[in-house]
mmCIF file with all atom_site columns, C-alpha atoms in Angstrom:
data_model
loop_
_atom_site.group_PDB
_atom_site.id
_atom_site.type_symbol
_atom_site.label_atom_id
_atom_site.label_alt_id
_atom_site.label_comp_id
_atom_site.label_asym_id
_atom_site.label_entity_id
_atom_site.label_seq_id
_atom_site.pdbx_PDB_ins_code
_atom_site.Cartn_x
_atom_site.Cartn_y
_atom_site.Cartn_z
_atom_site.occupancy
_atom_site.B_iso_or_equiv
_atom_site.pdbx_formal_charge
_atom_site.auth_seq_id
_atom_site.auth_comp_id
_atom_site.auth_asym_id
_atom_site.auth_atom_id
_atom_site.pdbx_PDB_model_num
ATOM 1   C CA . PHE E 1 1   ? 0.000   0.000   0.000  1.00 0.00 ? 460 PHE E CA 1
ATOM 2   C CA . GLN E 1 2   ? 1.177   3.461   -0.797 1.00 0.00 ? 461 GLN E CA 1
ATOM 3   C CA . MET E 1 3   ? 1.013   5.915   2.066  1.00 0.00 ? 462 MET E CA 1
ATOM 4   C CA . ASP E 1 4   ? 1.682   9.610   2.180  1.00 0.00 ? 463 ASP E CA 1
ATOM 5   C CA . ARG E 1 5   ? 2.152   11.578  5.358  1.00 0.00 ? 464 ARG E CA 1
ATOM 6   C CA . THR E 1 6   ? 1.217   15.207  5.523  1.00 0.00 ? 465 THR E CA 1
ATOM 7   C CA . PRO E 1 7   ? 0.568   17.746  8.256  1.00 0.00 ? 466 PRO E CA 1
ATOM 8   C CA . GLU E 1 8   ? -2.551  18.832  6.354  1.00 0.00 ? 467 GLU E CA 1
ATOM 9   C CA . SER E 1 9   ? -5.983  17.797  7.529  1.00 0.00 ? 468 SER E CA 1
ATOM 10  C CA . TYR E 1 10  ? -8.065  15.362  5.509  1.00 0.00 ? 469 TYR E CA 1
ATOM 11  C CA . LEU E 1 11  ? -10.666 18.150  5.502  1.00 0.00 ? 470 LEU E CA 1
ATOM 12  C CA . ASP E 1 12  ? -8.301  20.264  3.412  1.00 0.00 ? 471 ASP E CA 1
ATOM 13  C CA . LEU E 1 13  ? -7.230  17.438  1.099  1.00 0.00 ? 472 LEU E CA 1
ATOM 14  C CA . PHE E 1 14  ? -10.536 15.896  0.039  1.00 0.00 ? 473 PHE E CA 1
ATOM 15  C CA . PRO E 1 15  ? -14.057 17.123  -0.774 1.00 0.00 ? 474 PRO E CA 1
ATOM 16  C CA . LEU E 1 16  ? -16.361 16.733  2.234  1.00 0.00 ? 475 LEU E CA 1
ATOM 17  C CA . ASP E 1 17  ? -18.818 14.617  0.265  1.00 0.00 ? 476 ASP E CA 1
ATOM 18  C CA . ALA E 1 18  ? -16.049 12.101  -0.511 1.00 0.00 ? 477 ALA E CA 1
ATOM 19  C CA . ILE E 1 19  ? -15.100 11.511  3.136  1.00 0.00 ? 478 ILE E CA 1
ATOM 20  C CA . VAL E 1 20  ? -16.632 8.711   5.199  1.00 0.00 ? 479 VAL E CA 1
ATOM 21  C CA . TYR E 1 21  ? -15.639 8.704   8.861  1.00 0.00 ? 480 TYR E CA 1
ATOM 22  C CA . LEU E 1 22  ? -15.707 5.179   10.264 1.00 0.00 ? 481 LEU E CA 1
ATOM 23  C CA . THR E 1 23  ? -17.033 5.099   13.811 1.00 0.00 ? 482 THR E CA 1
ATOM 24  C CA . PRO E 1 24  ? -18.599 2.237   15.784 1.00 0.00 ? 483 PRO E CA 1
ATOM 25  C CA . ASP E 1 25  ? -21.407 4.605   16.853 1.00 0.00 ? 484 ASP E CA 1
ATOM 26  C CA . SER E 1 26  ? -22.701 5.369   13.356 1.00 0.00 ? 485 SER E CA 1
ATOM 27  C CA . GLU E 1 27  ? -26.252 4.437   12.409 1.00 0.00 ? 486 GLU E CA 1
ATOM 28  C CA . ASN E 1 28  ? -25.070 3.734   8.848  1.00 0.00 ? 487 ASN E CA 1
ATOM 29  C CA . VAL E 1 29  ? -23.703 0.318   7.984  1.00 0.00 ? 488 VAL E CA 1
ATOM 30  C CA . LEU E 1 30  ? -20.756 0.088   5.599  1.00 0.00 ? 489 LEU E CA 1
ATOM 31  C CA . GLU E 1 31  ? -22.122 -2.284  2.984  1.00 0.00 ? 490 GLU E CA 1
ATOM 32  C CA . ASP E 1 32  ? -19.398 -1.934  0.372  1.00 0.00 ? 491 ASP E CA 1
ATOM 33  C CA . ILE E 1 33  ? -16.182 -0.026  -0.229 1.00 0.00 ? 492 ILE E CA 1
ATOM 34  C CA . ASP E 1 34  ? -16.604 2.770   -2.734 1.00 0.00 ? 493 ASP E CA 1
ATOM 35  C CA . PRO E 1 35  ? -13.313 3.509   -4.556 1.00 0.00 ? 494 PRO E CA 1
ATOM 36  C CA . ASP E 1 36  ? -14.420 7.130   -4.975 1.00 0.00 ? 495 ASP E CA 1
ATOM 37  C CA . LYS E 1 37  ? -14.648 7.640   -1.205 1.00 0.00 ? 496 LYS E CA 1
ATOM 38  C CA . VAL E 1 38  ? -11.960 8.395   1.354  1.00 0.00 ? 497 VAL E CA 1
ATOM 39  C CA . TYR E 1 39  ? -12.357 6.401   4.569  1.00 0.00 ? 498 TYR E CA 1
ATOM 40  C CA . VAL E 1 40  ? -11.115 7.933   7.792  1.00 0.00 ? 499 VAL E CA 1
ATOM 41  C CA . LEU E 1 41  ? -10.071 5.400   10.416 1.00 0.00 ? 500 LEU E CA 1
ATOM 42  C CA . GLY E 1 42  ? -10.283 7.172   13.743 1.00 0.00 ? 501 GLY E CA 1
ATOM 43  C CA . GLY E 1 43  ? -7.419  7.241   16.149 1.00 0.00 ? 502 GLY E CA 1
ATOM 44  C CA . LEU E 1 44  ? -9.573  7.726   19.220 1.00 0.00 ? 503 LEU E CA 1
ATOM 45  C CA . VAL E 1 45  ? -10.875 5.167   21.674 1.00 0.00 ? 504 VAL E CA 1
ATOM 46  C CA . ASP E 1 46  ? -14.631 5.499   22.172 1.00 0.00 ? 505 ASP E CA 1
ATOM 47  C CA . GLU E 1 47  ? -15.066 2.734   24.750 1.00 0.00 ? 506 GLU E CA 1
ATOM 48  C CA . SER E 1 48  ? -14.683 4.616   28.004 1.00 0.00 ? 507 SER E CA 1
ATOM 49  C CA . ILE E 1 49  ? -15.037 8.281   28.864 1.00 0.00 ? 508 ILE E CA 1
ATOM 50  C CA . HIS E 1 50  ? -14.945 9.281   25.198 1.00 0.00 ? 509 HIS E CA 1
ATOM 51  C CA . LYS E 1 51  ? -18.101 7.422   24.149 1.00 0.00 ? 510 LYS E CA 1
ATOM 52  C CA . GLN E 1 52  ? -19.345 8.686   20.771 1.00 0.00 ? 511 GLN E CA 1
ATOM 53  C CA . LEU E 1 53  ? -16.478 11.160  20.432 1.00 0.00 ? 512 LEU E CA 1
ATOM 54  C CA . THR E 1 54  ? -15.684 10.110  16.863 1.00 0.00 ? 513 THR E CA 1
ATOM 55  C CA . LEU E 1 55  ? -19.354 10.322  15.885 1.00 0.00 ? 514 LEU E CA 1
ATOM 56  C CA . ARG E 1 56  ? -19.636 13.822  17.336 1.00 0.00 ? 515 ARG E CA 1
ATOM 57  C CA . ARG E 1 57  ? -16.448 14.900  15.586 1.00 0.00 ? 516 ARG E CA 1
ATOM 58  C CA . ALA E 1 58  ? -17.724 13.621  12.230 1.00 0.00 ? 517 ALA E CA 1
ATOM 59  C CA . ARG E 1 59  ? -21.057 15.379  12.717 1.00 0.00 ? 518 ARG E CA 1
ATOM 60  C CA . GLU E 1 60  ? -19.344 18.642  13.656 1.00 0.00 ? 519 GLU E CA 1
ATOM 61  C CA . GLN E 1 61  ? -17.381 18.392  10.407 1.00 0.00 ? 520 GLN E CA 1
ATOM 62  C CA . SER E 1 62  ? -20.542 17.528  8.397  1.00 0.00 ? 521 SER E CA 1
ATOM 63  C CA . LEU E 1 63  ? -19.062 14.195  7.303  1.00 0.00 ? 522 LEU E CA 1
ATOM 64  C CA . GLN E 1 64  ? -20.760 10.982  6.320  1.00 0.00 ? 523 GLN E CA 1
ATOM 65  C CA . THR E 1 65  ? -20.286 8.213   8.846  1.00 0.00 ? 524 THR E CA 1
ATOM 66  C CA . ALA E 1 66  ? -20.421 4.432   8.710  1.00 0.00 ? 525 ALA E CA 1
ATOM 67  C CA . ARG E 1 67  ? -19.694 1.486   10.948 1.00 0.00 ? 526 ARG E CA 1
ATOM 68  C CA . LEU E 1 68  ? -18.454 -1.969  10.099 1.00 0.00 ? 527 LEU E CA 1
ATOM 69  C CA . PRO E 1 69  ? -21.283 -4.528  9.764  1.00 0.00 ? 528 PRO E CA 1
ATOM 70  C CA . ILE E 1 70  ? -20.368 -6.430  12.916 1.00 0.00 ? 529 ILE E CA 1
ATOM 71  C CA . ARG E 1 71  ? -23.968 -6.658  14.212 1.00 0.00 ? 530 ARG E CA 1
ATOM 72  C CA . GLU E 1 72  ? -25.193 -7.780  10.810 1.00 0.00 ? 531 GLU E CA 1
ATOM 73  C CA . TYR E 1 73  ? -22.770 -10.694 10.403 1.00 0.00 ? 532 TYR E CA 1
ATOM 74  C CA . MET E 1 74  ? -21.695 -11.620 13.917 1.00 0.00 ? 533 MET E CA 1
ATOM 75  C CA . VAL E 1 75  ? -23.414 -12.642 17.141 1.00 0.00 ? 534 VAL E CA 1
ATOM 76  C CA . LYS E 1 76  ? -22.595 -11.972 20.758 1.00 0.00 ? 535 LYS E CA 1
ATOM 77  C CA . ALA E 1 77  ? -20.650 -14.864 22.199 1.00 0.00 ? 536 ALA E CA 1
ATOM 78  C CA . PRO E 1 78  ? -21.347 -15.859 25.773 1.00 0.00 ? 537 PRO E CA 1
ATOM 79  C CA . ASN E 1 79  ? -18.409 -14.986 27.984 1.00 0.00 ? 538 ASN E CA 1
ATOM 80  C CA . SER E 1 80  ? -17.745 -14.751 31.701 1.00 0.00 ? 539 SER E CA 1
ATOM 81  C CA . ARG E 1 81  ? -17.444 -10.954 31.705 1.00 0.00 ? 540 ARG E CA 1
ATOM 82  C CA . ASN E 1 82  ? -20.509 -10.413 29.473 1.00 0.00 ? 541 ASN E CA 1
ATOM 83  C CA . TYR E 1 83  ? -18.220 -8.150  27.425 1.00 0.00 ? 542 TYR E CA 1
ATOM 84  C CA . HIS E 1 84  ? -19.088 -7.156  23.866 1.00 0.00 ? 543 HIS E CA 1
ATOM 85  C CA . SER E 1 85  ? -17.412 -4.314  22.015 1.00 0.00 ? 544 SER E CA 1
ATOM 86  C CA . GLU E 1 86  ? -17.508 -3.098  18.429 1.00 0.00 ? 545 GLU E CA 1
ATOM 87  C CA . THR E 1 87  ? -14.633 -0.690  19.044 1.00 0.00 ? 546 THR E CA 1
ATOM 88  C CA . LEU E 1 88  ? -11.549 -1.938  17.240 1.00 0.00 ? 547 LEU E CA 1
ATOM 89  C CA . ALA E 1 89  ? -7.946  -0.828  16.936 1.00 0.00 ? 548 ALA E CA 1
ATOM 90  C CA . ILE E 1 90  ? -6.937  0.946   13.750 1.00 0.00 ? 549 ILE E CA 1
ATOM 91  C CA . ASN E 1 91  ? -4.909  -2.039  12.545 1.00 0.00 ? 550 ASN E CA 1
ATOM 92  C CA . GLN E 1 92  ? -7.930  -4.331  13.020 1.00 0.00 ? 551 GLN E CA 1
ATOM 93  C CA . VAL E 1 93  ? -10.169 -1.999  10.995 1.00 0.00 ? 552 VAL E CA 1
ATOM 94  C CA . PHE E 1 94  ? -7.501  -1.739  8.308  1.00 0.00 ? 553 PHE E CA 1
ATOM 95  C CA . ASP E 1 95  ? -7.151  -5.545  8.160  1.00 0.00 ? 554 ASP E CA 1
ATOM 96  C CA . ILE E 1 96  ? -10.930 -5.949  7.900  1.00 0.00 ? 555 ILE E CA 1
ATOM 97  C CA . LEU E 1 97  ? -11.188 -3.402  5.092  1.00 0.00 ? 556 LEU E CA 1
ATOM 98  C CA . CYS E 1 98  ? -8.265  -4.951  3.193  1.00 0.00 ? 557 CYS E CA 1
ATOM 99  C CA . THR E 1 99  ? -9.665  -8.465  3.546  1.00 0.00 ? 558 THR E CA 1
ATOM 100 C CA . TYR E 1 100 ? -13.118 -7.316  2.468  1.00 0.00 ? 559 TYR E CA 1
ATOM 101 C CA . TYR E 1 101 ? -11.647 -5.500  -0.546 1.00 0.00 ? 560 TYR E CA 1
ATOM 102 C CA . GLU E 1 102 ? -9.817  -8.674  -1.599 1.00 0.00 ? 561 GLU E CA 1
ATOM 103 C CA . THR E 1 103 ? -12.589 -11.200 -0.872 1.00 0.00 ? 562 THR E CA 1
ATOM 104 C CA . ARG E 1 104 ? -15.790 -9.137  -1.083 1.00 0.00 ? 563 ARG E CA 1
ATOM 105 C CA . SER E 1 105 ? -16.920 -11.204 1.908  1.00 0.00 ? 564 SER E CA 1
ATOM 106 C CA . TRP E 1 106 ? -17.826 -9.509  5.168  1.00 0.00 ? 565 TRP E CA 1
ATOM 107 C CA . PRO E 1 107 ? -17.801 -12.807 7.104  1.00 0.00 ? 566 PRO E CA 1
ATOM 108 C CA . ALA E 1 108 ? -14.249 -13.536 5.902  1.00 0.00 ? 567 ALA E CA 1
ATOM 109 C CA . ALA E 1 109 ? -13.137 -9.987  6.645  1.00 0.00 ? 568 ALA E CA 1
ATOM 110 C CA . LEU E 1 110 ? -14.675 -9.909  10.114 1.00 0.00 ? 569 LEU E CA 1
ATOM 111 C CA . ARG E 1 111 ? -13.277 -13.349 10.940 1.00 0.00 ? 570 ARG E CA 1
ATOM 112 C CA . ALA E 1 112 ? -9.826  -12.026 10.029 1.00 0.00 ? 571 ALA E CA 1
ATOM 113 C CA . GLY E 1 113 ? -10.060 -8.804  12.019 1.00 0.00 ? 572 GLY E CA 1
ATOM 114 C CA . VAL E 1 114 ? -12.377 -9.152  15.009 1.00 0.00 ? 573 VAL E CA 1
ATOM 115 C CA . SER E 1 115 ? -10.659 -11.025 17.812 1.00 0.00 ? 574 SER E CA 1
ATOM 116 C CA . SER E 1 116 ? -12.708 -13.306 20.033 1.00 0.00 ? 575 SER E CA 1
ATOM 117 C CA . GLY E 1 117 ? -11.808 -11.039 22.940 1.00 0.00 ? 576 GLY E CA 1
ATOM 118 C CA . LYS E 1 118 ? -14.281 -8.494  21.579 1.00 0.00 ? 577 LYS E CA 1
ATOM 119 C CA . GLY E 1 119 ? -17.118 -10.891 22.419 1.00 0.00 ? 578 GLY E CA 1
ATOM 120 C CA . TYR E 1 120 ? -18.395 -11.313 18.863 1.00 0.00 ? 579 TYR E CA 1
ATOM 121 C CA . VAL E 1 121 ? -18.139 -14.402 16.654 1.00 0.00 ? 580 VAL E CA 1
ATOM 122 C CA . LEU E 1 122 ? -19.588 -15.551 13.371 1.00 0.00 ? 581 LEU E CA 1
ATOM 123 C CA . PRO E 1 123 ? -22.831 -17.531 13.864 1.00 0.00 ? 582 PRO E CA 1
ATOM 124 C CA . GLU E 1 124 ? -21.245 -20.875 12.900 1.00 0.00 ? 583 GLU E CA 1
ATOM 125 C CA . ALA E 1 125 ? -18.585 -20.383 15.597 1.00 0.00 ? 584 ALA E CA 1
ATOM 126 C CA . ALA E 1 126 ? -21.255 -19.670 18.199 1.00 0.00 ? 585 ALA E CA 1
ATOM 127 C CA . GLU E 1 127 ? -22.943 -22.996 17.444 1.00 0.00 ? 586 GLU E CA 1
ATOM 128 C CA . GLN E 1 128 ? -19.791 -24.958 18.287 1.00 0.00 ? 587 GLN E CA 1
#
């Protein structure tokens, strides 16, 4: 993958209507990757005191938002802590997006990127 680093903001580099801010709190489900869009992978943790921070930031900037389709393809796995989280690290989101782009399969992509420690599994894994 080619990467460029710049001190400029993505808001200055791309048209607002081309930017999709990925946040686990979005109401919009990412159904496919649009090559004409720019996807922003947040660098903030929304799990604790910063709940919905990335969603608020995207709304303040008038950006489209989307979340990965974890709820649509995965189920909550029983666990001793009753812990379930859709908040992922940037590298996990990147791996999921890359796998989806290559396979066009959300189950394959989510299997590759969502660790069992998040409390979600694919339905066939839950049946075992």
